[in-house]
Amino acid sequence: MTRSKAKQVDSHRQSLNSTPREMTGAQMVWEALVAEGTTVVFGHPGGAILPTYDALAPFEASGAIHHVLVRHEQCAGHMADGYARATGDVGVCIATSGPGATNLVTGLATAQMDSIPIVAITGQVPTNLLGTDAFQESDVIGVTQPVCKHNYLVTDVNELPLILKEAFYIAREGRPGPVLIDICKDVQNAKGIFRYDFEIDLPGFEPWPSYDLGSLLDAAQIINAAERPLIMAGHGVKLAGMSQELLELVEKAEIPVVTTLLGTGDIPETHPLSLGMGGMHGEAFANMAVQGCDVLIAMGMRFDDRITGRLDKFAKQAKIIHFELDKAEVGKNVMPTVAVIGDLGETLPALLPLVSERRHQNWTQTLQAWRGDTADSDIINYEGDELTPPFVIRQLWHATNTAKQQRVLVVTDVGQHQMWESQYFIHEKAGQLLTSGGLGTMGFALPAAIGAQMSDRNALVWAVAGDGGFQMTLQELIVLQQEKLPVKIAIINNGFLGMVRQWQQIFYDKRYVGTPILTPDLVKLAEAYSIPALRVTKPEQVVAAYEQAHATPGPFLIDFRVKEEVNVYPMVPPGAAVDELIRRPKPGMVQGYSGVQPSW
Amino acid sequence: MKYTLVAWMRDKPGVLSRVSGMLRRRNFNIDSLQVSHSETPGISRMTFVVDGDERVVDQVLKQMQKVVDVTRVENISDQPTILRELALIRVRTTADTRREIMQFAEIYRAQIVDISADSLVIQIVGAEDKVDSLIDLLDRFGIEEMVRTGRVALARGMRIGSHKAVSSVWKARSTPVANGNRSEREKTGGV
């Protein structure tokens, strides 16, 4: 959530009726959620959370809060995550003690790695049984501590209202993240006084550090003197809602932009200064730009190893300027020349007038030449009999362009199709792509798409998954029926755990151990869930399949039986510098790897 | 190099596990760690020693500050500081060695706090190298059991204020300075 939106939420809370009232801990949970503006929760009941579920009834009856029953708690986490990514608001999930809570862990870890605000509520055994290995007891605080921004164990009902308010505050403010509240069953039943007019007092928790003007001036000076500047834009730009300002900066000083996976669409990918995604599967020209620039302006990103490649060879010619909200990310992986620590929502608008209007003709011409050098069109326009994933993805982009809905969201899983989506779908807006970037959680697409669609039933939501990841969470298909959600699903089905197979092919001499994967008949499977479905095996069927999916109200599934052993290129081998990449071969060329092939 | 850091934290259940869990998770090398009450009710004070270079310490400070219950962190390594450690050492004694051991204790201004027929317990307070050197001396008599508190530290004079003071780690400079006059650590928001 952007800072200004957080302030709005805050004033909304202040305007609520804050008369202290007596109620049970269970009721407090829902009262607080209503006060925070939550309308949807994703969860699964169980013994230790039953009092809270019982207290939900009047809130559901009045339409204040809708509960989405999931089929596995991991997906409650992913749905809350998808909801939060699509809205910028806090997503809420709920589970019982023990296995319910441990199942949530993957969802929380995914959100933590990608800075997604989630509040997770779990039941815990009664306080008198804590630490006795009671039925369905687990040390949820201990288990979730490393994967949460913060967490709370509630053993006293009088502390619950403040904890609920703090949890939302911590999840939402500054760099967002998941917060878990573990509530003992007797606390849910106990009565206490509910009020919600607390001032949050967390000394040491500084979500919005104010930026240093001196650093900003230094940054502007370096940018103005640059001959070959480059912006690397990450998730922070989207979280701060600064796409428009970024575009202004880009055009004013003619600075090309490379994005991270989560920064996809920070500026429209149709823009001539957009170089798309960089890093392990970024286009060669994007990575060459990183290696060739003399000033690298990193905005709201954290120099993950997938974007930097080998650190000691990363952007060696460049002075690095790091705009970042989270101080701990500065100097963690890459030591910048100048860091501007603060909210991009403040620092970027403040930077704009300090940057002079400039043209970098030599630099943009060089980039243009590099761009022509790596023809992805060889793959896109490939006219063979075989169905290839890049073609399927590019056609998806064409199809969504002509769809009647204004808002298009693509939710990808993890693996080859995720990279193909990022390469061949042309993203126009920040936040159009929802994907698990940091943790790389297979099984993310379907539940996150459900969460996103719950926040906006009119959006066109496409879940794109591989046959491997889809099978990790396909039990959630029934939620599409349960909630009448029109999520469209594209399965890039190649009979392998494709990305792992690609690594085995390139680095393990084609020993495909554990990667060939059996998949049930997905069309029949979809039928079992009363979801219309199609199988596509030839390139000429693709366009019609998308048309049919869009013309069919409600959910739709397409099983794309694509060519099996296709690799994602370009590829930076792990441990190599980002310009030591394996280029995209021409069609018909043998795809192989014979050591690192420096490209320039 | 070894750095001495001091952290203040809200005295909440599990706060030690939050901090130690973070230090383990991020693969920091901690030599010693000591927690006790501070002068402020509800605030605990932790002294810990980090082994690493300046970048490691910078990260430890920043990651520490991100733990919600931690109110403030200071690197006091380059300040004039009183560093102390307390050790209790049970040494084996015989009629022949007892007098010699007691003489050593006296030289080190250590105290004999317990005595039995075949052993005595020495309490020593001092900087770690002083404690180390007494332990070296006593080793040949046979140390039966030993406990050390780990380093505790307090800055001299008025260098550290109360926990309410603004952390030097956390507040960026607010006045512009002419380009080039600023140290690397200031520019990167470091410590």
mmCIF file of C-alpha atoms in Angstrom, chain A residues 13 16 21-42 48-60 64-65 67 92-95 119-124 152 154 156-168 179-196 198:
data_model
loop_
_atom_site.group_PDB
_atom_site.id
_atom_site.type_symbol
_atom_site.label_atom_id
_atom_site.label_comp_id
_atom_site.label_asym_id
_atom_site.label_seq_id
_atom_site.Cartn_x
_atom_site.Cartn_y
_atom_site.Cartn_z
ATOM 1 C CA ARG A 13 -10.236 3.809 11.482
ATOM 2 C CA LEU A 16 -15.147 4.487 13.523
ATOM 3 C CA ARG A 21 -17.711 -2.600 24.447
ATOM 4 C CA GLU A 22 -17.552 -5.945 26.205
ATOM 5 C CA MET A 23 -17.278 -8.961 23.940
ATOM 6 C CA THR A 24 -15.414 -12.250 23.493
ATOM 7 C CA GLY A 25 -11.942 -12.470 21.979
ATOM 8 C CA ALA A 26 -13.492 -14.204 18.975
ATOM 9 C CA GLN A 27 -15.808 -11.251 18.357
ATOM 10 C CA MET A 28 -12.909 -8.843 18.739
ATOM 11 C CA VAL A 29 -11.163 -10.486 15.792
ATOM 12 C CA TRP A 30 -14.051 -9.714 13.451
ATOM 13 C CA GLU A 31 -14.686 -6.258 14.877
ATOM 14 C CA ALA A 32 -11.054 -5.389 14.238
ATOM 15 C CA LEU A 33 -11.168 -6.821 10.720
ATOM 16 C CA VAL A 34 -14.217 -4.696 9.919
ATOM 17 C CA ALA A 35 -12.436 -1.658 11.335
ATOM 18 C CA GLU A 36 -9.464 -2.411 9.080
ATOM 19 C CA GLY A 37 -11.722 -2.544 6.044
ATOM 20 C CA THR A 38 -11.387 -6.299 5.509
ATOM 21 C CA THR A 39 -14.307 -7.776 3.592
ATOM 22 C CA VAL A 40 -12.930 -11.165 2.567
ATOM 23 C CA VAL A 41 -11.019 -13.788 4.548
ATOM 24 C CA PHE A 42 -9.572 -17.030 3.251
ATOM 25 C CA ALA A 48 -8.662 -24.472 18.120
ATOM 26 C CA ILE A 49 -10.145 -21.718 15.940
ATOM 27 C CA LEU A 50 -13.797 -22.818 16.298
ATOM 28 C CA PRO A 51 -14.853 -20.004 18.689
ATOM 29 C CA THR A 52 -13.648 -17.452 16.140
ATOM 30 C CA TYR A 53 -15.516 -19.200 13.314
ATOM 31 C CA ASP A 54 -18.632 -19.294 15.495
ATOM 32 C CA ALA A 55 -18.425 -15.547 16.027
ATOM 33 C CA LEU A 56 -18.163 -14.987 12.257
ATOM 34 C CA ALA A 57 -21.809 -15.973 11.654
ATOM 35 C CA PRO A 58 -23.430 -12.539 12.253
ATOM 36 C CA PHE A 59 -20.704 -10.805 10.243
ATOM 37 C CA GLU A 60 -21.308 -13.160 7.303
ATOM 38 C CA ALA A 64 -19.689 -7.409 6.317
ATOM 39 C CA ILE A 65 -17.197 -10.228 5.886
ATOM 40 C CA HIS A 67 -15.300 -16.281 4.254
ATOM 41 C CA VAL A 92 -6.359 -11.922 5.631
ATOM 42 C CA CYS A 93 -6.187 -15.677 6.117
ATOM 43 C CA ILE A 94 -7.238 -17.866 8.988
ATOM 44 C CA ALA A 95 -6.388 -21.391 10.092
ATOM 45 C CA VAL A 119 -2.483 -10.802 8.457
ATOM 46 C CA ALA A 120 -2.776 -14.482 9.362
ATOM 47 C CA ILE A 121 -4.922 -15.544 12.302
ATOM 48 C CA THR A 122 -4.402 -18.979 13.790
ATOM 49 C CA GLY A 123 -6.022 -20.796 16.692
ATOM 50 C CA GLN A 124 -3.787 -22.186 19.413
ATOM 51 C CA TYR A 152 2.136 -12.535 18.252
ATOM 52 C CA VAL A 154 -2.121 -13.997 22.511
ATOM 53 C CA ASP A 156 -4.709 -12.543 27.472
ATOM 54 C CA VAL A 157 -7.927 -11.299 25.913
ATOM 55 C CA ASN A 158 -7.244 -7.751 27.121
ATOM 56 C CA GLU A 159 -4.165 -7.564 24.884
ATOM 57 C CA LEU A 160 -6.027 -8.765 21.805
ATOM 58 C CA PRO A 161 -7.451 -5.455 20.473
ATOM 59 C CA LEU A 162 -4.083 -3.697 20.561
ATOM 60 C CA ILE A 163 -2.344 -6.699 19.008
ATOM 61 C CA LEU A 164 -4.885 -6.811 16.177
ATOM 62 C CA LYS A 165 -4.361 -3.131 15.471
ATOM 63 C CA GLU A 166 -0.576 -3.416 15.662
ATOM 64 C CA ALA A 167 -0.620 -6.435 13.364
ATOM 65 C CA PHE A 168 -2.398 -4.579 10.579
ATOM 66 C CA VAL A 179 2.095 -10.768 10.378
ATOM 67 C CA LEU A 180 0.681 -13.752 12.242
ATOM 68 C CA ILE A 181 -1.509 -13.689 15.350
ATOM 69 C CA ASP A 182 -1.717 -16.987 17.244
ATOM 70 C CA ILE A 183 -4.714 -16.853 19.609
ATOM 71 C CA CYS A 184 -5.195 -19.415 22.370
ATOM 72 C CA LYS A 185 -8.633 -21.012 22.328
ATOM 73 C CA ASP A 186 -9.553 -19.846 25.828
ATOM 74 C CA VAL A 187 -8.657 -16.283 24.842
ATOM 75 C CA GLN A 188 -11.127 -16.519 21.963
ATOM 76 C CA ASN A 189 -13.825 -17.511 24.468
ATOM 77 C CA ALA A 190 -12.867 -15.058 27.204
ATOM 78 C CA LYS A 191 -14.650 -11.742 27.517
ATOM 79 C CA GLY A 192 -12.862 -8.431 27.565
ATOM 80 C CA ILE A 193 -13.328 -4.804 26.645
ATOM 81 C CA PHE A 194 -12.927 -4.046 22.946
ATOM 82 C CA ARG A 195 -11.711 -0.646 21.888
ATOM 83 C CA TYR A 196 -9.794 0.308 18.785
ATOM 84 C CA PHE A 198 -5.168 3.093 20.464
#
